[in-house]
Each structure stands twice: as C-alpha cells, then as structure tokens.
The first five atom37 places (N, CA, C, CB, O) and aatype in JSON, in Angstrom:
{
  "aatype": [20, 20, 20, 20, 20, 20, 20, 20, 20, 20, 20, 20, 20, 20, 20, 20, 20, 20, 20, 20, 20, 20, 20, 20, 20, 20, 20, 20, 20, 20, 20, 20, 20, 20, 20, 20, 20, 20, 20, 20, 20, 20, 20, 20, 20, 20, 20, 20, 20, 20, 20, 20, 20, 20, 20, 20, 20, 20, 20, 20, 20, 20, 20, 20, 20, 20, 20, 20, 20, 20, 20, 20],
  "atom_mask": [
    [1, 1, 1, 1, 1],
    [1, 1, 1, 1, 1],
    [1, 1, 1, 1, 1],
    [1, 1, 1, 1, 1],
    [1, 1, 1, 1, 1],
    [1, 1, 1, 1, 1],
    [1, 1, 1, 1, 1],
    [1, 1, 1, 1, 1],
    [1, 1, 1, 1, 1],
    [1, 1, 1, 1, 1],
    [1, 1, 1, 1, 1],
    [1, 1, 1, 1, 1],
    [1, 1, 1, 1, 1],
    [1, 1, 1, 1, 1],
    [1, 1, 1, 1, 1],
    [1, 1, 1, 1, 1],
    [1, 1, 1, 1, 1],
    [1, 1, 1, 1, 1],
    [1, 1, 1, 1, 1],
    [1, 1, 1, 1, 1],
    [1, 1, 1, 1, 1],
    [1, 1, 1, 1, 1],
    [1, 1, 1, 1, 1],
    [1, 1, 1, 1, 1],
    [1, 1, 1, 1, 1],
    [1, 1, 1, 1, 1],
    [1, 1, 1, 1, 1],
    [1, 1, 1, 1, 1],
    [1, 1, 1, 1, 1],
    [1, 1, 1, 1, 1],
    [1, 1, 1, 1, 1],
    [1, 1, 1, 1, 1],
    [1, 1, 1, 1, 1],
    [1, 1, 1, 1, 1],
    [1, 1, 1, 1, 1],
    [1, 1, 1, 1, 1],
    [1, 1, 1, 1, 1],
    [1, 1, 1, 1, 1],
    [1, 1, 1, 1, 1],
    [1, 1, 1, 1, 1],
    [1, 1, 1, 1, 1],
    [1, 1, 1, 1, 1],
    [1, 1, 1, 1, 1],
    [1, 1, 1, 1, 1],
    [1, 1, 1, 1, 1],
    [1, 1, 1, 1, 1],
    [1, 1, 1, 1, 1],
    [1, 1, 1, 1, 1],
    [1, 1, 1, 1, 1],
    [1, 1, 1, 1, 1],
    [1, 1, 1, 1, 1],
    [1, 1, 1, 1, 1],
    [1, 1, 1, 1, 1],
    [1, 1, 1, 1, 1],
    [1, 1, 1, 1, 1],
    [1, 1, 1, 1, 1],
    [1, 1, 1, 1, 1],
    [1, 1, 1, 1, 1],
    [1, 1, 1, 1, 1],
    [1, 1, 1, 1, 1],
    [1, 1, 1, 1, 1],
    [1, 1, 1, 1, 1],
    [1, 1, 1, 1, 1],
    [1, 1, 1, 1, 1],
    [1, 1, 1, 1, 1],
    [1, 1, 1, 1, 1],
    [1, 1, 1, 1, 1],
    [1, 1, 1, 1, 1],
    [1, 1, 1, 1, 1],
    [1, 1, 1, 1, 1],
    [1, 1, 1, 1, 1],
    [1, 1, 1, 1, 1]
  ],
  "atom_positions": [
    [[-35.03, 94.9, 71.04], [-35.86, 95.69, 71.94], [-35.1, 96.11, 73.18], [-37.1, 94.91, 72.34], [-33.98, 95.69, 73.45]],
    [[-35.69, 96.86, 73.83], [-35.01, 98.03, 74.87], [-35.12, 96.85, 75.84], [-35.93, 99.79, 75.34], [-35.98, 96.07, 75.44]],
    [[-34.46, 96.42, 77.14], [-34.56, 95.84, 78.48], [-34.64, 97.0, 79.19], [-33.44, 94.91, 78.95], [-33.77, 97.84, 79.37]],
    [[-36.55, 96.95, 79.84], [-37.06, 97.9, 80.38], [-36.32, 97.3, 81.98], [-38.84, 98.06, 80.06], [-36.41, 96.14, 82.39]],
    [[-35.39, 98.77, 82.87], [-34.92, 98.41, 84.06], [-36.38, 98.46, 85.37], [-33.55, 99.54, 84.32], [-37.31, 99.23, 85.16]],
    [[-36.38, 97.99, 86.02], [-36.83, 98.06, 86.92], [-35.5, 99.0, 87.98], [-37.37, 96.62, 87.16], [-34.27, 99.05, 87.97]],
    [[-36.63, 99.62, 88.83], [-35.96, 100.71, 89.73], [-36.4, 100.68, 91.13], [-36.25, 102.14, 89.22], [-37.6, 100.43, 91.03]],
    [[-36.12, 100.78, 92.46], [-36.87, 101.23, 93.13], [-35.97, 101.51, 94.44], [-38.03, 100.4, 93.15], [-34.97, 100.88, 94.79]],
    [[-36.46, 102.4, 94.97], [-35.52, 102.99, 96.44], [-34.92, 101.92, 97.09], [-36.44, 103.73, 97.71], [-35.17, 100.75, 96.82]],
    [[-34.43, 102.15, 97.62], [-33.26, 101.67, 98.62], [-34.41, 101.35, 99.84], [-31.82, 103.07, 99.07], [-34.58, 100.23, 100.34]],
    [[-35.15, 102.59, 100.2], [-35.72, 102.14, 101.75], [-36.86, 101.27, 101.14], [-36.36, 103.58, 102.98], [-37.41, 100.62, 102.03]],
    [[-37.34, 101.08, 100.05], [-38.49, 100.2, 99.65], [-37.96, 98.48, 99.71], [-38.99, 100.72, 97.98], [-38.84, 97.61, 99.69]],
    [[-36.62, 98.12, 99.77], [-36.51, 97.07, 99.02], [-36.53, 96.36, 100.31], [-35.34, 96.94, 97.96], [-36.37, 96.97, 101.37]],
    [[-36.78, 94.73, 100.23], [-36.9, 93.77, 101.59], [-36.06, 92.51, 101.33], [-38.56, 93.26, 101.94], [-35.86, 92.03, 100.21]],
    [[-35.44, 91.89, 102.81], [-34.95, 90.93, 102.6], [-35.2, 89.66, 101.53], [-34.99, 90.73, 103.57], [-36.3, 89.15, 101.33]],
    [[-34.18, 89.33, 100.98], [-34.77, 88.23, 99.34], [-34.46, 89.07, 98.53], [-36.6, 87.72, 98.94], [-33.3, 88.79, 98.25]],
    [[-34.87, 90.28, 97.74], [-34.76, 90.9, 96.87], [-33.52, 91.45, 95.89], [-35.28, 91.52, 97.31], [-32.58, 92.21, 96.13]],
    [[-33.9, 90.81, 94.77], [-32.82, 90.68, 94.19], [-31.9, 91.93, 92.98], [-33.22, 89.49, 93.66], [-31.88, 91.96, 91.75]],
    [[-31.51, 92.45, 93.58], [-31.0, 93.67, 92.96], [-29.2, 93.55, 92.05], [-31.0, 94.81, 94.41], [-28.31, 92.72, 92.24]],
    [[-29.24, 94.72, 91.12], [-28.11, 94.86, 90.36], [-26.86, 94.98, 90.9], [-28.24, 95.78, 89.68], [-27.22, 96.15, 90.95]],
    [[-25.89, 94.95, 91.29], [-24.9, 95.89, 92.11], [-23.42, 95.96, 91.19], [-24.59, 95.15, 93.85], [-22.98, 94.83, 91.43]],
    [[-22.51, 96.55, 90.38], [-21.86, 96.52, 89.69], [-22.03, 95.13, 88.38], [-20.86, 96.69, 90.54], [-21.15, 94.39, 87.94]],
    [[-23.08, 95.18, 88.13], [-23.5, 94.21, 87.09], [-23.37, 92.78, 87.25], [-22.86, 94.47, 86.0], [-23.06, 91.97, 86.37]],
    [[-23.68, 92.5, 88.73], [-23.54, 91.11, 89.08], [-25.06, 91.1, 90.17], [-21.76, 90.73, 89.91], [-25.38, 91.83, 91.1]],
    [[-25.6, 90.12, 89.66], [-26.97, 89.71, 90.57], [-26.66, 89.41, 91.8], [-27.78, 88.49, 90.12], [-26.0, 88.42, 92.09]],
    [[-27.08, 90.19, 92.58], [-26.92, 89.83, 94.39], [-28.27, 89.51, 95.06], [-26.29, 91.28, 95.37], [-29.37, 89.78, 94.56]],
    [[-28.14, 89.13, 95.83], [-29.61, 88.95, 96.89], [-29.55, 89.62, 97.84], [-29.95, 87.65, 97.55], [-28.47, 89.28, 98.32]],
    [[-29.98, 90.4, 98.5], [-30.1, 91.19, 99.65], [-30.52, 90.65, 100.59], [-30.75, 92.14, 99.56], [-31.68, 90.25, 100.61]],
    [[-29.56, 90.47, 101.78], [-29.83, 89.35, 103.03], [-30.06, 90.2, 104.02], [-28.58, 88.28, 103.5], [-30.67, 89.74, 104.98]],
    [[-29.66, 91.64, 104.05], [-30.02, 92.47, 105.41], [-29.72, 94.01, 105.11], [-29.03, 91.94, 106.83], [-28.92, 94.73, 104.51]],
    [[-30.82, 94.04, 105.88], [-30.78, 96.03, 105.79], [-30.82, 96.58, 106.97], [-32.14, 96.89, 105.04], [-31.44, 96.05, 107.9]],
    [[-30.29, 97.49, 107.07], [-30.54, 98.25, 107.73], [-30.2, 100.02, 107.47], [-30.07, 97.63, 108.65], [-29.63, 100.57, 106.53]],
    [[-30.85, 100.63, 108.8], [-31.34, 102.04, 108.34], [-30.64, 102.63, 109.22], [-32.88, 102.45, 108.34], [-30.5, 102.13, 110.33]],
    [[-30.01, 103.96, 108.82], [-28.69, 105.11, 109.84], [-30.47, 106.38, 110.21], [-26.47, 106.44, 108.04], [-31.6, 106.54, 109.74]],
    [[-29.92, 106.72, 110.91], [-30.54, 108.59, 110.93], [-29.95, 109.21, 110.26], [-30.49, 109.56, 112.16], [-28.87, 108.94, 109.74]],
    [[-30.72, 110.37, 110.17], [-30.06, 110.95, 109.03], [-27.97, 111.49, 109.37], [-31.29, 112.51, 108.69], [-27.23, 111.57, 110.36]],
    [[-27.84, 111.71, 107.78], [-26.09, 111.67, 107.96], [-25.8, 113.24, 108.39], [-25.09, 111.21, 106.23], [-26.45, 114.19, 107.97]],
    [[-24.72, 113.32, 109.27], [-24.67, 114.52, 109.59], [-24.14, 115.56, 107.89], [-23.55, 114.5, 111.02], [-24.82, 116.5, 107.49]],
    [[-22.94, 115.08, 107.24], [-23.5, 116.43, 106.12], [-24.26, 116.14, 105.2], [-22.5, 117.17, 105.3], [-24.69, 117.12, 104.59]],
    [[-24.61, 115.1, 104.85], [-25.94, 115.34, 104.17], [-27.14, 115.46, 104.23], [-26.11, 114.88, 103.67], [-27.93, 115.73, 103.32]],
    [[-27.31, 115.27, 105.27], [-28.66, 115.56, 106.16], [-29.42, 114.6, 105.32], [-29.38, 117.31, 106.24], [-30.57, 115.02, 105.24]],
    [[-29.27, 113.45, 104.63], [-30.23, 112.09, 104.53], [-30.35, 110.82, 104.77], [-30.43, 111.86, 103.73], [-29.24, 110.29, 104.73]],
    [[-31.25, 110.03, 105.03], [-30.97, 108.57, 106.02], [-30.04, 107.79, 104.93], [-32.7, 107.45, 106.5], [-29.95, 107.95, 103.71]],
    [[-29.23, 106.73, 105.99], [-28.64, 105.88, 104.82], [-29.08, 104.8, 105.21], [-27.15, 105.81, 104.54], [-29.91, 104.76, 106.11]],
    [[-28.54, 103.53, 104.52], [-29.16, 102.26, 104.51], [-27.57, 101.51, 104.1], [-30.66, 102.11, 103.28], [-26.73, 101.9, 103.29]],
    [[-27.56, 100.48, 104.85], [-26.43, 99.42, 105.11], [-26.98, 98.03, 104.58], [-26.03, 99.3, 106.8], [-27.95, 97.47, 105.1]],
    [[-26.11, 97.4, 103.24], [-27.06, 96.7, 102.82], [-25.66, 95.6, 102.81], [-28.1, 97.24, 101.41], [-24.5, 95.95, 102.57]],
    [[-26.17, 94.06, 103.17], [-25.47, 93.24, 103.02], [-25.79, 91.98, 102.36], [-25.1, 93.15, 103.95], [-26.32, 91.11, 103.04]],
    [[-25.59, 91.8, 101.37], [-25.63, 91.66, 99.96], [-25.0, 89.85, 99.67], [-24.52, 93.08, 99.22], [-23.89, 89.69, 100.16]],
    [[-25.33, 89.11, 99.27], [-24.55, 88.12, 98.67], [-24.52, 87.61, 97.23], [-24.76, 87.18, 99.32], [-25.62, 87.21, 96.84]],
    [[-23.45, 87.51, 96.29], [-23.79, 87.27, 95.05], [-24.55, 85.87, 94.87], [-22.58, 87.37, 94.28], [-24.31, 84.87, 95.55]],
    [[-25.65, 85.95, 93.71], [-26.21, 84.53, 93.92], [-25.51, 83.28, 93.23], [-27.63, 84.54, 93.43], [-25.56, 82.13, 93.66]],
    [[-24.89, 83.69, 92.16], [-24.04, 82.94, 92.02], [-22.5, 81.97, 92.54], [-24.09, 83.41, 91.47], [-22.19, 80.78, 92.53]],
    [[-21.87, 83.18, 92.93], [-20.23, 82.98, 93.7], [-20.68, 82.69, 95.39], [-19.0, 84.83, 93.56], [-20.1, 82.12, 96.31]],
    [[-22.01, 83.4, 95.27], [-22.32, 83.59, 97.36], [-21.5, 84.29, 97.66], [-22.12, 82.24, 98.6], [-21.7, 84.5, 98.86]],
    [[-20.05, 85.21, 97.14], [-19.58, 85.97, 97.95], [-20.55, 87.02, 98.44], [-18.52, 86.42, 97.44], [-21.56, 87.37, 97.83]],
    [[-20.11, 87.5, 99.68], [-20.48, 88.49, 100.28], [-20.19, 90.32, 100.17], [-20.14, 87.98, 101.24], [-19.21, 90.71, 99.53]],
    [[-20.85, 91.04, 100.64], [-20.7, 92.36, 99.9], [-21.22, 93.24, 100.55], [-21.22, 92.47, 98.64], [-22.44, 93.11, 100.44]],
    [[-20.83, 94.52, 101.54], [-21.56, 95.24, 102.46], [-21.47, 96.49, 101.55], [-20.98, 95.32, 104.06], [-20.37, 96.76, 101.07]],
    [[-22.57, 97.29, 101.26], [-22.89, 98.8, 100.5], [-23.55, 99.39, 101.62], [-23.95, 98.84, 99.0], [-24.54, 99.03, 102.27]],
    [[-22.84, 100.33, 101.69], [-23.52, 102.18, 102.26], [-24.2, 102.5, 100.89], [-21.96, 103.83, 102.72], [-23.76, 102.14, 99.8]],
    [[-25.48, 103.33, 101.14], [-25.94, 104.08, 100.22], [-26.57, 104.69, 100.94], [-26.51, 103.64, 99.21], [-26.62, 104.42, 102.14]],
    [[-27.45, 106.04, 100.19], [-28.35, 106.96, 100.58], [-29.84, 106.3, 100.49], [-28.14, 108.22, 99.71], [-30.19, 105.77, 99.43]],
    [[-30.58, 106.35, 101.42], [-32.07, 105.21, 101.38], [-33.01, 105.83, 100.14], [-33.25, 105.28, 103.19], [-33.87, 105.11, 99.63]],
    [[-32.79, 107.27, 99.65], [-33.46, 107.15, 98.48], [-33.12, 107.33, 97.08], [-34.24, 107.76, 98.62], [-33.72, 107.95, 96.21]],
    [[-32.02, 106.65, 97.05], [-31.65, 106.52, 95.91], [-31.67, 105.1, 95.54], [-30.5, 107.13, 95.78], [-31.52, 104.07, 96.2]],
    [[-31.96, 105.38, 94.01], [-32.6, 104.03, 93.51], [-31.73, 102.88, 93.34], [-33.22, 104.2, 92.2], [-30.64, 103.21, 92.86]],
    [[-31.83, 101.81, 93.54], [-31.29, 100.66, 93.17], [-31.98, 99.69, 91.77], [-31.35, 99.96, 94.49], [-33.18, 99.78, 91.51]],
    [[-31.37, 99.09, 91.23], [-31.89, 98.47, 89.95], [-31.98, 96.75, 90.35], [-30.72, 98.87, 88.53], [-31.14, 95.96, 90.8]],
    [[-33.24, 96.61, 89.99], [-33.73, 95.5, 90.71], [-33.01, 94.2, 89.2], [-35.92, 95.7, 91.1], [-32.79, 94.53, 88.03]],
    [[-32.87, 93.07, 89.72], [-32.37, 92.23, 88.6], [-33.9, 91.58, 88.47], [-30.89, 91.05, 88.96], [-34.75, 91.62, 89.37]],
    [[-34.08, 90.96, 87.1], [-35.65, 90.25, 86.77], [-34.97, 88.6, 86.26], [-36.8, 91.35, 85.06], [-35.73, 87.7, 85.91]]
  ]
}
C-alpha cells in the first residue's frame, strides 16, 4: 500500500513538530518569520531543526508557504 504523506506549510507548523528534511526525522525547535524577501516578494521562515535521533542540529531557510512533509 501507498504511505499516504502528510503535508503542511511551513508558516502552519509549531515548535515539537516533527517534520521530513532530506529523509531524516527532525524536530523543529524554533521558527521564525522574515518579511517578505526583496526578489521574491514572499515571507520566509528560519527553521532550526534537530535530528531526533543523532540530535545534530540543522538551520533551513525556506519560503513560509511551501510545504514541508510532516514525519508520522
């Protein structure tokens, strides 16, 4: 059977939440939010990340509405 992904924005997600990030389960320890970017004209989001396994650490830029894949 198919493994249905779970999806959901970037600006939706909250501290704890445990998301995909190059195919390793991370926890999301902090967010935060830019104004919008000057050439793309959309907000970004600064996400700092720790694997739950290793605990290394991991800082991602992304665009706040683009989706992230939540781990289950």
């Amino acid at each position: 059977g198919e493994i249905f992904k779970m999806k959901r924005k970037f600006y939706e997600l909250k501290e704890g939440d445990k998301i995909l990030v190059f195919g390793e389960v991370v926890v999301l320890k902090k967010i935060e939010f830019s104004g919008k970017g000057v050439k793309q004209g959309r907000a970004k989001c600064r996400l700092e990340l720790e694997n739950e396994v290793t605990k290394e650490k991991k800082v991602l830029v992304r665009l706040s509405d683009e989706f992230a894949e939540l781990a289950t």
